[in-house]
Tab-separated table of C-alpha atoms in Angstrom:
chain	number	residue	atom	x	y	z
A	1	ASP	CA	16.324	2.683	-10.426
A	2	ALA	CA	18.342	0.345	-12.628
A	3	LYS	CA	16.491	-0.391	-15.831
A	4	THR	CA	15.532	-3.725	-17.400
A	5	THR	CA	14.742	-4.391	-21.047
A	6	GLN	CA	12.326	-7.137	-22.065
A	7	PRO	CA	10.657	-8.039	-25.354
A	8	ASN	CA	7.096	-6.778	-25.598
A	9	SER	CA	5.642	-10.182	-26.389
A	10	MET	CA	6.450	-13.849	-26.935
A	11	GLU	CA	4.452	-16.806	-28.161
A	12	SER	CA	4.817	-20.430	-27.198
A	13	ASN	CA	3.129	-23.747	-27.790
A	14	GLU	CA	1.617	-25.681	-24.937
A	15	GLU	CA	3.975	-28.160	-23.265
A	16	GLU	CA	7.040	-26.536	-24.825
A	17	PRO	CA	9.671	-24.569	-22.875
A	18	VAL	CA	9.584	-20.791	-22.809
A	19	HIS	CA	12.733	-18.715	-22.420
A	20	LEU	CA	12.073	-15.119	-21.398
A	21	PRO	CA	15.109	-12.833	-21.719
A	22	CYS	CA	15.838	-9.770	-19.635
A	23	ASN	CA	18.704	-7.325	-20.128
A	24	HIS	CA	19.949	-5.264	-17.187
A	25	SER	CA	23.335	-3.877	-18.174
A	26	THR	CA	23.372	-1.243	-15.382
A	27	ILE	CA	22.774	-3.732	-12.574
A	28	SER	CA	24.658	-3.057	-9.364
A	29	GLY	CA	26.244	-5.641	-7.116
A	30	THR	CA	23.469	-5.579	-4.542
A	31	ASP	CA	20.522	-5.728	-6.949
A	32	TYR	CA	18.453	-8.876	-6.730
A	33	ILE	CA	16.773	-10.044	-9.955
A	34	HIS	CA	13.092	-10.728	-9.375
A	35	TRP	CA	10.412	-12.101	-11.666
A	36	TYR	CA	6.713	-11.600	-11.100
A	37	ARG	CA	3.869	-12.454	-13.412
A	38	GLN	CA	0.364	-11.111	-13.767
A	39	LEU	CA	-2.407	-13.328	-15.075
A	40	PRO	CA	-5.398	-11.620	-16.700
A	41	SER	CA	-7.574	-9.718	-14.222
A	42	GLN	CA	-5.383	-10.686	-11.268
A	43	GLY	CA	-2.703	-9.040	-9.184
A	44	PRO	CA	0.954	-9.873	-9.827
A	45	GLU	CA	2.371	-13.014	-8.277
A	46	TYR	CA	5.937	-13.859	-7.329
A	47	VAL	CA	7.740	-16.307	-9.593
A	48	ILE	CA	11.403	-16.448	-8.595
A	49	HIS	CA	14.413	-14.350	-7.614
A	50	GLY	CA	18.191	-14.636	-7.565
A	51	LEU	CA	21.389	-12.709	-6.999
A	52	THR	CA	24.282	-14.464	-8.732
A	53	SER	CA	23.609	-18.172	-9.038
A	54	ASN	CA	20.987	-19.942	-11.106
A	55	VAL	CA	17.823	-20.728	-9.163
A	56	ASN	CA	15.088	-23.321	-9.513
A	57	ASN	CA	11.697	-23.620	-7.908
A	58	ARG	CA	8.454	-25.407	-8.663
A	59	MET	CA	7.307	-22.677	-11.026
A	60	ALA	CA	10.396	-21.864	-13.075
A	61	SER	CA	14.165	-21.605	-13.371
A	62	LEU	CA	16.226	-18.446	-13.423
A	63	ALA	CA	19.491	-18.438	-15.346
A	64	ILE	CA	21.775	-15.495	-14.562
A	65	ALA	CA	24.656	-14.552	-16.827
A	66	GLU	CA	28.102	-14.624	-15.274
A	67	ASP	CA	28.466	-10.832	-15.604
A	68	ARG	CA	24.881	-10.413	-14.307
A	69	LYS	CA	23.998	-8.090	-17.174
A	70	SER	CA	21.263	-10.393	-18.387
A	71	SER	CA	19.056	-13.201	-17.141
A	72	THR	CA	16.534	-15.660	-18.529
A	73	LEU	CA	13.369	-16.971	-16.950
A	74	ILE	CA	12.646	-20.507	-18.083
A	75	LEU	CA	9.218	-22.095	-17.936
A	76	HIS	CA	9.972	-25.731	-18.587
A	77	ARG	CA	6.609	-26.832	-19.975
A	78	ALA	CA	4.203	-24.033	-20.760
A	79	THR	CA	0.536	-24.535	-20.021
A	80	LEU	CA	-2.393	-22.349	-20.950
A	81	ARG	CA	-2.375	-21.092	-17.371
A	82	ASP	CA	1.078	-19.601	-17.934
A	83	ALA	CA	-0.325	-16.977	-20.313
A	84	ALA	CA	0.455	-13.753	-18.488
A	85	VAL	CA	2.589	-10.611	-18.405
A	86	TYR	CA	6.012	-11.429	-16.978
A	87	TYR	CA	7.966	-8.681	-15.239
A	88	CYS	CA	11.730	-8.727	-14.724
A	89	ILE	CA	12.622	-6.366	-11.867
A	90	LEU	CA	15.907	-5.301	-10.301
A	91	ARG	CA	15.487	-4.859	-6.606
A	92	PRO	CA	18.109	-3.146	-4.438
A	93	ASP	CA	15.677	-2.577	-1.578
A	94	TYR	CA	11.998	-2.897	-0.741
A	95	LYS	CA	10.773	-1.321	-3.963
A	96	LEU	CA	9.325	-3.333	-6.820
A	97	SER	CA	9.553	-1.063	-9.869
A	98	PHE	CA	7.473	-2.676	-12.591
A	99	GLY	CA	8.111	-1.969	-16.264
A	100	ALA	CA	5.811	-2.982	-19.110
A	101	GLY	CA	6.897	-6.626	-19.001
A	102	THR	CA	6.621	-9.360	-21.639
A	103	THR	CA	3.198	-10.629	-22.638
A	104	VAL	CA	3.373	-14.388	-23.084
A	105	THR	CA	0.781	-16.121	-25.232
A	106	VAL	CA	0.485	-19.917	-25.096
A	107	ARG	CA	-1.070	-21.723	-28.048
A	108	ALA	CA	-2.961	-24.951	-27.441
B	1	GLU	CA	-3.763	-19.566	3.975
B	2	ALA	CA	-6.048	-16.736	2.955
B	3	GLY	CA	-4.620	-14.236	0.503
B	4	VAL	CA	-4.831	-10.462	0.404
B	5	ALA	CA	-8.463	-9.363	0.303
B	6	GLN	CA	-9.656	-6.194	-1.379
B	7	SER	CA	-13.028	-4.574	-1.791
B	8	PRO	CA	-14.862	-3.497	-3.761
B	9	ARG	CA	-13.658	-5.275	-6.912
B	10	TYR	CA	-15.183	-2.655	-9.198
B	11	LYS	CA	-16.229	0.956	-8.720
B	12	ILE	CA	-17.623	3.528	-11.130
B	13	ILE	CA	-17.867	7.146	-10.045
B	14	GLU	CA	-18.245	10.604	-11.547
B	15	LYS	CA	-15.281	12.961	-11.529
B	16	ARG	CA	-15.004	15.092	-8.402
B	17	GLN	CA	-16.670	12.377	-6.319
B	18	SER	CA	-14.906	10.554	-3.505
B	19	VAL	CA	-14.056	6.873	-3.301
B	20	ALA	CA	-12.440	4.527	-0.792
B	21	PHE	CA	-10.817	1.142	-1.175
B	22	TRP	CA	-10.256	-1.390	1.567
B	23	CYS	CA	-7.481	-3.952	1.977
B	24	ASN	CA	-7.011	-6.792	4.432
B	25	PRO	CA	-3.464	-8.195	4.221
B	26	ILE	CA	-2.315	-11.730	4.916
B	27	SER	CA	-2.392	-12.411	8.638
B	28	GLY	CA	0.896	-11.575	10.321
B	29	HIS	CA	2.291	-9.517	7.461
B	30	ALA	CA	3.932	-6.386	8.784
B	31	THR	CA	4.284	-4.488	5.530
B	32	LEU	CA	1.453	-3.289	3.313
B	33	TYR	CA	1.646	-1.598	-0.092
B	34	TRP	CA	-0.790	0.221	-2.351
B	35	TYR	CA	-0.097	0.297	-6.101
B	36	GLN	CA	-1.819	2.015	-8.996
B	37	GLN	CA	-1.902	0.210	-12.348
B	38	ILE	CA	-3.020	2.176	-15.378
B	39	LEU	CA	-4.152	0.124	-18.365
B	40	GLY	CA	-1.202	-1.184	-20.371
B	41	GLN	CA	1.386	-0.276	-17.720
B	42	GLY	CA	3.030	-2.050	-14.813
B	43	PRO	CA	1.929	-1.274	-11.256
B	44	LYS	CA	3.322	1.854	-9.621
B	45	LEU	CA	3.884	2.066	-5.867
B	46	LEU	CA	1.780	4.731	-4.169
B	47	ILE	CA	2.496	4.108	-0.492
B	48	GLN	CA	4.162	1.564	1.789
B	49	PHE	CA	3.330	0.969	5.446
B	50	GLN	CA	5.336	-0.999	7.951
B	51	ASN	CA	2.966	-1.903	10.756
B	52	ASN	CA	0.974	1.341	11.043
B	53	GLY	CA	3.764	3.722	10.056
B	54	VAL	CA	4.401	5.142	6.580
B	55	VAL	CA	7.721	4.072	5.043
B	56	ASP	CA	7.357	5.610	1.592
B	57	ASP	CA	4.636	7.848	0.204
B	58	SER	CA	6.784	9.745	-2.277
B	59	GLN	CA	4.582	8.819	-5.258
B	60	LEU	CA	1.236	9.440	-3.551
B	61	PRO	CA	-0.581	12.532	-4.912
B	62	LYS	CA	-1.232	13.921	-1.482
B	63	ASP	CA	-3.544	16.698	-2.639
B	64	ARG	CA	-6.212	14.114	-3.413
B	65	PHE	CA	-5.047	10.707	-2.196
B	66	SER	CA	-4.828	9.589	1.409
B	67	ALA	CA	-4.209	6.251	3.077
B	68	GLU	CA	-4.224	4.897	6.558
B	69	ARG	CA	-3.490	1.619	8.256
B	70	LEU	CA	-5.192	1.449	11.574
B	71	LYS	CA	-3.795	-0.898	14.229
B	72	GLY	CA	-1.234	-2.170	11.730
B	73	VAL	CA	-3.671	-4.501	9.963
B	74	ASP	CA	-6.354	-3.321	7.512
B	75	SER	CA	-5.797	-0.333	5.291
B	76	THR	CA	-7.949	2.161	3.424
B	77	LEU	CA	-6.972	4.213	0.372
B	78	LYS	CA	-9.126	7.246	-0.396
B	79	ILE	CA	-9.346	9.550	-3.397
B	80	GLN	CA	-11.049	12.914	-2.922
B	81	PRO	CA	-11.909	14.379	-5.383
B	82	ALA	CA	-11.407	11.896	-8.212
B	83	LYS	CA	-10.133	12.928	-11.649
B	84	LEU	CA	-10.509	11.162	-14.969
B	85	GLU	CA	-6.829	10.157	-14.899
B	86	ASP	CA	-7.394	8.210	-11.671
B	87	SER	CA	-9.105	5.482	-13.674
B	88	ALA	CA	-6.930	2.451	-12.951
B	89	VAL	CA	-6.675	-0.763	-10.979
B	90	TYR	CA	-5.654	-0.223	-7.366
B	91	LEU	CA	-3.677	-3.126	-6.007
B	92	CYS	CA	-2.903	-3.904	-2.404
B	93	ALA	CA	0.023	-6.128	-1.474
B	94	SER	CA	1.534	-7.346	1.763
B	95	SER	CA	4.806	-8.899	2.833
B	96	LEU	CA	5.958	-10.697	5.932
B	97	GLY	CA	9.118	-8.871	6.842
B	98	GLY	CA	10.531	-5.404	6.824
B	99	GLY	CA	10.172	-4.933	3.087
B	100	GLY	CA	13.770	-5.711	2.110
B	101	SER	CA	15.096	-6.750	-1.283
B	102	THR	CA	14.098	-10.423	-0.877
B	103	ASP	CA	10.795	-9.869	0.920
B	104	THR	CA	8.145	-11.452	-1.322
B	105	GLN	CA	5.096	-9.313	-1.935
B	106	TYR	CA	1.677	-10.979	-2.188
B	107	PHE	CA	-0.917	-9.107	-4.177
B	108	GLY	CA	-4.662	-8.924	-3.916
B	109	PRO	CA	-6.982	-9.062	-6.952
B	110	GLY	CA	-7.266	-5.284	-7.150
B	111	THR	CA	-10.093	-2.764	-7.400
B	112	ARG	CA	-10.884	-1.494	-10.870
B	113	LEU	CA	-11.877	2.187	-10.687
B	114	THR	CA	-13.575	3.949	-13.572
B	115	VAL	CA	-13.997	7.716	-13.319
B	116	LEU	CA	-16.544	9.178	-15.744
């Protein structure tokens, strides 16, 4: 499986944007970039995914570098409820291969 | 829409005992997954079903773990006998389609297993 690299942790203030980086230099042309997050004591939940173009949904935005070797998940206004572990996953097929993710802490 | 249901939420057993977990996926979802999440790590896929057939069980320790999905709906994951290293959260997920690269997986709350 192609590997992703994420920072172990990030801190943010409430109502400020959060930019979560993900490096995936060995990405192949058919790999989708997926983001899931896991709130404390819950199962993971889908956030967003993309292939080549930037994507927006009600939860977040996904900015994908032109060479696709990196991407950034953007939470536009962090709330306390956004405190979670965020996983960046390359997905060529049905498998979701989770790494350790980035633990996001939001300060009130 | 109801989410993925799992029970029990917590289970404590002695090593060498048996345990079973139950999962009810979202109605109409063809694909069902079981994951194991050890503390501090991301979830790891144990087995994937499409309807009532196994698609991938390559990471399932088959000497002690078994899973079934009767009638293509509910599923049960069993551990017999349990070892200390089986202490983890067991997550069930389901997805609507055939489990392709854009098929969103919806996760249940998990069952936290402690083996003493």
